[in-house]
């Protein structure tokens, strides 16, 4: 059994900070459970373009408000506490938080924690063996 708190992750190498968001990686590929879990805060007023070409991501919003747009269709969905969006087709998307938005994100395959978004918002597929 693994039990971990956000306080244990805060300000470690599993706490990734950018100008637009902060992601605390709670469960990573090294745990070998087939997925990773992150608490991510997206900052109010930012525009975030993502495309997880190598991962499927589910995002559950538990605090704050914003919107997500499917960049292929232009369809926009409002996000608020209790909303979940699933990027089951590796959807290119844009997230625009109106307020600071706290989310829980699940990735498959799991993230190692060493990934960095490229110019297209893509995480490379990194494995624990790399």
Coordinates of N, CA, C and O in Angstrom, one line a residue:
X1 N 0.8 -1.2 0.0 CA 0.0 0.0 0.0 C 0.9 1.2 0.0 O 1.9 1.3 0.7
X2 N 0.5 2.2 -0.8 CA 1.2 3.5 -0.8 C 0.2 4.6 -0.2 O -0.9 4.7 -0.7
X3 N 0.7 5.3 0.7 CA 0.0 6.4 1.3 C 0.9 7.6 1.2 O 2.1 7.6 1.6
X4 N 0.4 8.7 0.6 CA 1.2 9.9 0.3 C 0.4 11.1 0.5 O -0.8 11.1 0.2
X5 N 1.0 12.2 1.0 CA 0.2 13.4 1.2 C 0.8 14.5 0.2 O 2.0 14.4 -0.2
X6 N 0.1 15.5 -0.1 CA 0.6 16.6 -0.9 C 1.7 17.3 -0.2 O 2.6 17.8 -0.8
X7 N 1.6 17.4 1.2 CA 2.7 18.1 1.9 C 4.1 17.4 1.7 O 5.1 18.0 1.7
X8 N 4.0 16.0 1.5 CA 5.3 15.3 1.3 C 5.9 15.6 -0.1 O 7.1 15.5 -0.3
X9 N 5.0 16.0 -1.0 CA 5.5 16.3 -2.4 C 5.9 17.7 -2.6 O 6.7 18.0 -3.4
X10 N 5.3 18.6 -1.9 CA 5.5 20.1 -2.0 C 7.0 20.4 -2.0 O 7.7 20.0 -1.1
X11 N 7.4 21.1 -3.0 CA 8.8 21.6 -3.1 C 9.8 20.5 -3.2 O 11.0 20.7 -2.9
X12 N 9.4 19.4 -3.8 CA 10.4 18.3 -4.2 C 10.5 18.3 -5.7 O 9.8 19.1 -6.4
X13 N 11.2 17.3 -6.2 CA 11.3 17.2 -7.7 C 10.0 16.7 -8.3 O 9.9 16.7 -9.5
X14 N 9.0 16.3 -7.5 CA 7.7 15.9 -8.0 C 6.7 17.0 -8.0 O 5.6 16.8 -8.3
X15 N 7.2 18.2 -7.7 CA 6.4 19.4 -7.6 C 6.8 20.3 -8.7 O 7.8 21.0 -8.6
X16 N 6.2 20.3 -9.9 CA 6.6 21.0 -11.1 C 5.9 22.3 -11.1 O 4.6 22.4 -11.1
X17 N 6.6 23.4 -11.3 CA 6.1 24.8 -11.3 C 6.4 25.5 -12.6 O 7.5 25.4 -13.0
X18 N 5.3 26.0 -13.2 CA 5.5 26.9 -14.4 C 4.8 28.2 -14.2 O 4.0 28.3 -13.2
X19 N 4.9 29.2 -15.1 CA 4.2 30.4 -14.9 C 2.7 30.2 -15.0 O 1.9 31.0 -14.4
X20 N 2.2 29.2 -15.7 CA 0.8 29.0 -15.9 C 0.1 27.9 -15.0 O -1.1 28.0 -14.8
X21 N 0.9 27.0 -14.5 CA 0.3 25.9 -13.7 C 1.4 25.3 -12.8 O 2.6 25.5 -13.0
X22 N 0.9 24.6 -11.8 CA 1.7 23.8 -10.9 C 1.2 22.4 -10.7 O 0.0 22.2 -10.5
X23 N 2.0 21.4 -10.9 CA 1.6 20.0 -10.8 C 2.4 19.2 -9.8 O 3.6 19.1 -9.9
X24 N 1.6 18.7 -8.8 CA 2.2 17.8 -7.8 C 2.0 16.4 -8.2 O 0.8 16.0 -8.2
X25 N 3.0 15.7 -8.6 CA 2.9 14.3 -9.1 C 2.9 13.3 -7.9 O 3.9 13.1 -7.3
X26 N 1.7 12.8 -7.6 CA 1.5 12.0 -6.4 C 1.9 10.6 -6.7 O 2.6 10.0 -5.8
X27 N 1.5 10.0 -7.8 CA 1.8 8.6 -8.2 C 2.5 8.7 -9.6 O 1.9 9.4 -10.5
X28 N 3.6 8.1 -9.7 CA 4.4 8.2 -11.0 C 4.6 6.8 -11.5 O 4.3 5.8 -10.9
X29 N 5.2 6.7 -12.7 CA 5.5 5.4 -13.3 C 6.3 4.5 -12.5 O 6.1 3.2 -12.5
X30 N 7.2 5.0 -11.6 CA 8.0 4.2 -10.8 C 7.3 3.3 -9.8 O 7.8 2.3 -9.4
X31 N 6.0 3.7 -9.6 CA 5.2 2.9 -8.7 C 4.6 1.6 -9.4 O 4.1 0.7 -8.8
X32 N 4.7 1.6 -10.7 CA 4.4 0.4 -11.6 C 2.9 0.0 -11.4 O 2.6 -1.2 -11.2
X33 N 2.0 1.0 -11.4 CA 0.6 0.7 -11.3 C -0.2 0.9 -12.6 O -1.4 0.8 -12.6
X34 N 0.5 1.4 -13.6 CA -0.2 1.5 -14.9 C -0.8 2.9 -15.2 O -1.4 3.1 -16.2
X35 N -0.7 3.8 -14.2 CA -1.2 5.2 -14.4 C -0.4 6.1 -13.4 O 0.3 5.6 -12.5
X36 N -0.5 7.4 -13.7 CA 0.0 8.4 -12.7 C -1.1 9.3 -12.3 O -2.1 9.5 -13.0
X37 N -1.0 9.9 -11.1 CA -2.0 10.8 -10.5 C -1.3 12.1 -10.1 O -0.2 12.0 -9.5
X38 N -1.9 13.2 -10.5 CA -1.3 14.5 -10.2 C -2.4 15.4 -9.7 O -3.5 15.4 -10.1
X39 N -2.0 16.3 -8.8 CA -2.8 17.4 -8.4 C -2.3 18.6 -9.2 O -1.1 19.0 -9.0
X40 N -3.1 19.2 -10.1 CA -2.6 20.4 -10.9 C -3.5 21.6 -10.6 O -4.7 21.5 -10.6
X41 N -2.8 22.7 -10.3 CA -3.5 24.0 -10.2 C -3.1 24.8 -11.5 O -2.0 25.0 -11.8
X42 N -4.2 25.2 -12.2 CA -4.0 26.1 -13.3 C -4.4 27.5 -12.9 O -5.4 27.7 -12.3
X43 N -3.5 28.5 -13.2 CA -3.7 29.8 -12.7 C -4.7 30.6 -13.5 O -4.7 30.6 -14.7
X44 N -5.5 31.4 -12.8 CA -6.5 32.3 -13.4 C -5.9 33.2 -14.5 O -4.8 33.7 -14.3
X45 N -6.7 33.3 -15.6 CA -6.3 34.2 -16.7 C -5.3 33.7 -17.6 O -4.9 34.3 -18.6
X46 N -4.8 32.4 -17.4 CA -3.8 31.9 -18.3 C -4.4 31.1 -19.5 O -5.6 30.8 -19.4
X47 N -3.7 31.0 -20.6 CA -4.1 30.2 -21.7 C -3.2 29.0 -21.8 O -2.0 29.2 -21.9
X48 N -3.7 27.8 -21.8 CA -2.9 26.6 -21.8 C -3.2 25.7 -22.9 O -4.3 25.1 -23.0
X49 N -2.3 25.5 -23.9 CA -2.5 24.6 -25.0 C -1.8 23.3 -24.7 O -0.5 23.3 -24.5
X50 N -2.5 22.2 -24.8 CA -2.0 20.9 -24.5 C -2.4 19.9 -25.6 O -3.4 20.1 -26.2
X51 N -1.5 18.9 -25.8 CA -1.9 17.8 -26.7 C -1.1 16.6 -26.2 O 0.1 16.5 -26.4
X52 N -1.8 15.7 -25.6 CA -1.1 14.5 -25.1 C -1.2 13.4 -26.2 O -2.0 12.5 -26.1
X53 N -0.3 13.5 -27.2 CA -0.3 12.6 -28.3 C 0.1 11.2 -27.9 O -0.3 10.2 -28.5
X54 N 0.8 11.1 -26.7 CA 1.2 9.8 -26.3 C 0.6 9.3 -25.0 O 0.9 8.2 -24.5
X55 N -0.4 10.0 -24.5 CA -1.1 9.7 -23.2 C -2.6 9.9 -23.3 O -3.0 10.8 -24.1
X56 N -3.3 9.2 -22.6 CA -4.7 9.5 -22.3 C -4.8 10.2 -20.9 O -4.1 9.7 -20.0
X57 N -5.5 11.3 -20.8 CA -5.6 12.0 -19.6 C -7.1 12.2 -19.2 O -7.9 12.6 -20.0
X58 N -7.4 12.0 -17.9 CA -8.7 12.4 -17.4 C -8.4 13.5 -16.4 O -7.4 13.4 -15.6
X59 N -9.2 14.5 -16.4 CA -9.0 15.7 -15.5 C -10.3 15.9 -14.7 O -11.4 16.2 -15.4
X60 N -10.3 15.9 -13.4 CA -11.4 16.1 -12.6 C -11.2 17.5 -11.9 O -10.2 17.7 -11.2
X61 N -12.1 18.4 -12.0 CA -12.0 19.7 -11.4 C -12.7 19.7 -10.1 O -13.9 19.3 -10.0
X62 N -12.0 20.1 -9.0 CA -12.6 20.1 -7.7 C -12.7 21.5 -7.1 O -13.3 21.7 -6.0
X63 N -12.0 22.5 -7.7 CA -12.1 23.8 -7.2 C -11.9 24.8 -8.4 O -11.0 24.5 -9.2
X64 N -12.6 25.9 -8.4 CA -12.4 26.9 -9.4 C -13.3 26.7 -10.7 O -14.0 25.7 -10.8
X65 N -13.1 27.6 -11.6 CA -13.9 27.6 -12.8 C -13.1 28.0 -14.0 O -12.1 28.7 -13.9
X66 N -13.5 27.5 -15.2 CA -12.8 27.8 -16.4 C -13.5 27.1 -17.6 O -14.7 26.8 -17.5
X67 N -12.7 26.9 -18.7 CA -13.3 26.2 -19.8 C -12.2 25.5 -20.6 O -11.0 25.8 -20.5
X68 N -12.6 24.5 -21.3 CA -11.7 23.7 -22.1 C -12.3 23.7 -23.5 O -13.6 23.5 -23.7
X69 N -11.5 23.8 -24.5 CA -11.9 23.9 -25.9 C -11.2 22.7 -26.6 O -9.9 22.6 -26.5
X70 N -11.9 22.0 -27.4 CA -11.4 21.0 -28.3 C -10.9 21.7 -29.5 O -11.7 22.3 -30.3
X71 N -9.6 21.7 -29.8 CA -9.0 22.6 -30.8 C -9.4 22.0 -32.2 O -9.4 22.8 -33.2
X72 N -9.8 20.8 -32.3 CA -10.1 20.2 -33.6 C -11.5 20.6 -34.0 O -11.8 20.9 -35.2
X73 N -12.4 20.7 -33.1 CA -13.8 21.0 -33.4 C -14.3 22.4 -33.0 O -15.3 22.9 -33.5
X74 N -13.5 23.1 -32.1 CA -13.9 24.4 -31.6 C -14.9 24.3 -30.5 O -15.3 25.4 -30.0
X75 N -15.4 23.2 -30.1 CA -16.4 23.0 -29.1 C -15.8 23.4 -27.7 O -14.7 22.9 -27.4
X76 N -16.5 24.2 -27.0 CA -16.0 24.7 -25.7 C -16.9 24.2 -24.6 O -18.2 24.2 -24.8
X77 N -16.4 23.7 -23.5 CA -17.1 23.2 -22.4 C -16.7 24.0 -21.1 O -15.6 24.3 -20.9
X78 N -17.7 24.4 -20.4 CA -17.5 25.1 -19.1 C -17.1 24.1 -18.0 O -17.6 23.0 -18.0
X79 N -16.1 24.5 -17.2 CA -15.6 23.7 -16.1 C -15.9 24.3 -14.8 O -15.7 25.5 -14.6
X80 N -16.3 23.5 -13.8 CA -16.5 24.0 -12.5 C -16.4 22.7 -11.6 O -16.2 21.6 -12.1
X81 N -16.4 22.9 -10.3 CA -16.2 21.8 -9.4 C -17.2 20.7 -9.7 O -18.4 20.9 -9.9
X82 N -16.7 19.5 -9.9 CA -17.5 18.3 -10.2 C -17.4 18.0 -11.7 O -17.9 16.9 -12.1
X83 N -16.8 18.8 -12.5 CA -16.6 18.5 -14.0 C -15.4 17.6 -14.2 O -14.4 17.7 -13.5
X84 N -15.5 16.7 -15.2 CA -14.4 15.9 -15.6 C -14.4 15.9 -17.1 O -15.4 15.8 -17.8
X85 N -13.2 16.0 -17.6 CA -13.0 15.8 -19.1 C -12.0 14.7 -19.3 O -11.0 14.6 -18.6
X86 N -12.2 13.9 -20.4 CA -11.4 12.8 -20.7 C -10.9 13.0 -22.1 O -11.7 13.2 -23.1
X87 N -9.6 13.0 -22.3 CA -8.9 13.2 -23.6 C -8.7 11.9 -24.2 O -7.5 11.4 -24.3
X88 N -9.7 11.2 -24.5 CA -9.7 9.8 -24.9 C -9.2 9.6 -26.4 O -8.8 8.5 -26.8
X89 N -9.2 10.7 -27.2 CA -8.7 10.6 -28.6 C -7.5 11.5 -28.7 O -7.2 12.0 -29.8
X90 N -6.7 11.6 -27.6 CA -5.4 12.4 -27.7 C -5.7 13.8 -28.2 O -5.0 14.4 -29.0
X91 N -6.8 14.4 -27.7 CA -7.4 15.6 -28.3 C -6.4 16.8 -28.0 O -6.0 17.0 -26.9
X92 N -6.2 17.6 -29.0 CA -5.5 18.9 -28.8 C -6.6 19.8 -28.2 O -7.7 19.9 -28.6
X93 N -6.2 20.4 -27.1 CA -7.1 21.2 -26.3 C -6.5 22.4 -25.7 O -5.3 22.5 -25.6
X94 N -7.4 23.4 -25.3 CA -6.9 24.6 -24.7 C -7.7 24.8 -23.4 O -9.0 24.7 -23.4
X95 N -7.1 25.0 -22.3 CA -7.7 25.2 -21.0 C -7.5 26.7 -20.6 O -6.4 27.2 -20.6
X96 N -8.6 27.4 -20.3 CA -8.6 28.8 -19.9 C -9.3 28.9 -18.5 O -10.5 29.0 -18.4
X97 N -8.5 28.9 -17.4 CA -9.1 29.0 -16.1 C -9.6 30.5 -15.9 O -8.8 31.4 -16.1
X98 N -10.8 30.6 -15.4 CA -11.3 32.0 -15.0 C -10.8 32.3 -13.6 O -10.6 33.5 -13.3
X99 N -10.8 31.4 -12.8 CA -10.2 31.5 -11.4 C -9.1 30.4 -11.3 O -9.0 29.6 -12.2
X100 N -8.3 30.5 -10.3 CA -7.4 29.4 -10.1 C -8.2 28.1 -10.0 O -9.3 28.0 -9.4
X101 N -7.8 27.1 -10.8 CA -8.6 25.9 -10.9 C -7.7 24.7 -10.4 O -6.6 24.5 -10.9
X102 N -8.2 24.0 -9.4 CA -7.5 22.8 -8.9 C -8.1 21.6 -9.5 O -9.4 21.4 -9.5
X103 N -7.3 20.7 -10.0 CA -7.7 19.5 -10.6 C -6.9 18.3 -10.1 O -5.8 18.4 -9.6
X104 N -7.5 17.1 -10.3 CA -6.8 15.8 -10.2 C -6.7 15.2 -11.6 O -7.8 15.1 -12.2
X105 N -5.5 14.9 -12.0 CA -5.3 14.4 -13.4 C -4.7 13.0 -13.3 O -3.9 12.7 -12.4
X106 N -5.3 12.1 -14.1 CA -4.8 10.7 -14.2 C -4.3 10.5 -15.6 O -5.0 10.8 -16.6
X107 N -3.0 10.0 -15.8 CA -2.4 9.7 -17.1 C -2.2 8.2 -17.3 O -1.8 7.5 -16.4
X108 N -2.4 7.8 -18.5 CA -2.1 6.4 -18.9 C -1.5 6.6 -20.3 O -2.1 7.2 -21.2
X109 N -0.3 6.0 -20.6 CA 0.6 5.4 -19.7 C 1.0 6.5 -18.6 O 0.9 7.7 -18.8
X110 N 1.6 5.9 -17.5 CA 1.9 6.8 -16.4 C 3.1 7.8 -16.8 O 4.0 7.4 -17.6
X111 N 3.1 8.9 -16.2 CA 4.1 9.9 -16.4 C 5.3 9.6 -15.4 O 5.0 9.1 -14.3
X112 N 6.5 9.8 -15.9 CA 7.7 9.5 -15.0 C 8.0 10.6 -14.1 O 8.7 10.5 -13.1
X113 N 7.6 11.8 -14.5 CA 8.0 13.0 -13.8 C 9.1 13.8 -14.5 O 9.4 14.9 -14.1
X114 N 9.7 13.2 -15.5 CA 10.8 13.9 -16.2 C 10.3 14.5 -17.5 O 11.1 15.2 -18.2
X115 N 9.0 14.4 -17.8 CA 8.5 14.9 -19.1 C 8.4 16.4 -19.0 O 8.2 17.0 -18.0
X116 N 8.6 17.0 -20.2 CA 8.5 18.5 -20.3 C 7.7 18.7 -21.6 O 7.9 18.1 -22.6
X117 N 6.7 19.6 -21.5 CA 5.8 19.9 -22.7 C 6.7 20.4 -23.8 O 7.5 21.3 -23.6
X118 N 6.6 19.9 -25.0 CA 7.3 20.5 -26.2 C 6.5 21.7 -26.7 O 5.5 22.1 -26.2
X119 N 7.0 22.2 -27.9 CA 6.4 23.4 -28.5 C 4.9 23.2 -28.9 O 4.2 24.1 -29.1
X120 N 4.5 21.9 -29.0 CA 3.1 21.6 -29.3 C 2.2 21.2 -28.1 O 1.1 20.9 -28.3
X121 N 2.8 21.3 -26.9 CA 2.1 21.0 -25.7 C 2.1 19.5 -25.5 O 1.3 19.0 -24.7
X122 N 3.0 18.7 -26.1 CA 3.0 17.3 -26.0 C 4.1 16.8 -25.0 O 5.2 17.4 -25.0
X123 N 3.7 15.8 -24.2 CA 4.7 15.1 -23.4 C 5.3 14.0 -24.2 O 4.6 13.3 -24.9
X124 N 6.6 13.9 -24.3 CA 7.2 12.7 -25.0 C 6.9 11.5 -24.2 O 6.5 11.6 -23.0
X125 N 6.9 10.3 -24.8 CA 6.7 9.1 -24.1 C 8.0 8.7 -23.5 O 8.9 8.2 -24.2
X126 N 8.1 8.8 -22.2 CA 9.3 8.5 -21.4 C 8.9 7.3 -20.5 O 7.9 7.3 -19.9
X127 N 9.8 6.3 -20.5 CA 9.5 5.2 -19.6 C 10.5 5.1 -18.5 O 11.6 5.8 -18.6
X128 N 10.3 4.4 -17.5 CA 11.2 4.3 -16.4 C 12.5 3.7 -16.8 O 13.5 4.0 -16.2
X129 N 12.6 2.9 -17.9 CA 13.8 2.3 -18.3 C 14.7 3.4 -19.0 O 15.9 3.2 -19.2
X130 N 14.1 4.5 -19.5 CA 14.9 5.5 -20.2 C 15.8 6.3 -19.3 O 15.6 6.4 -18.1

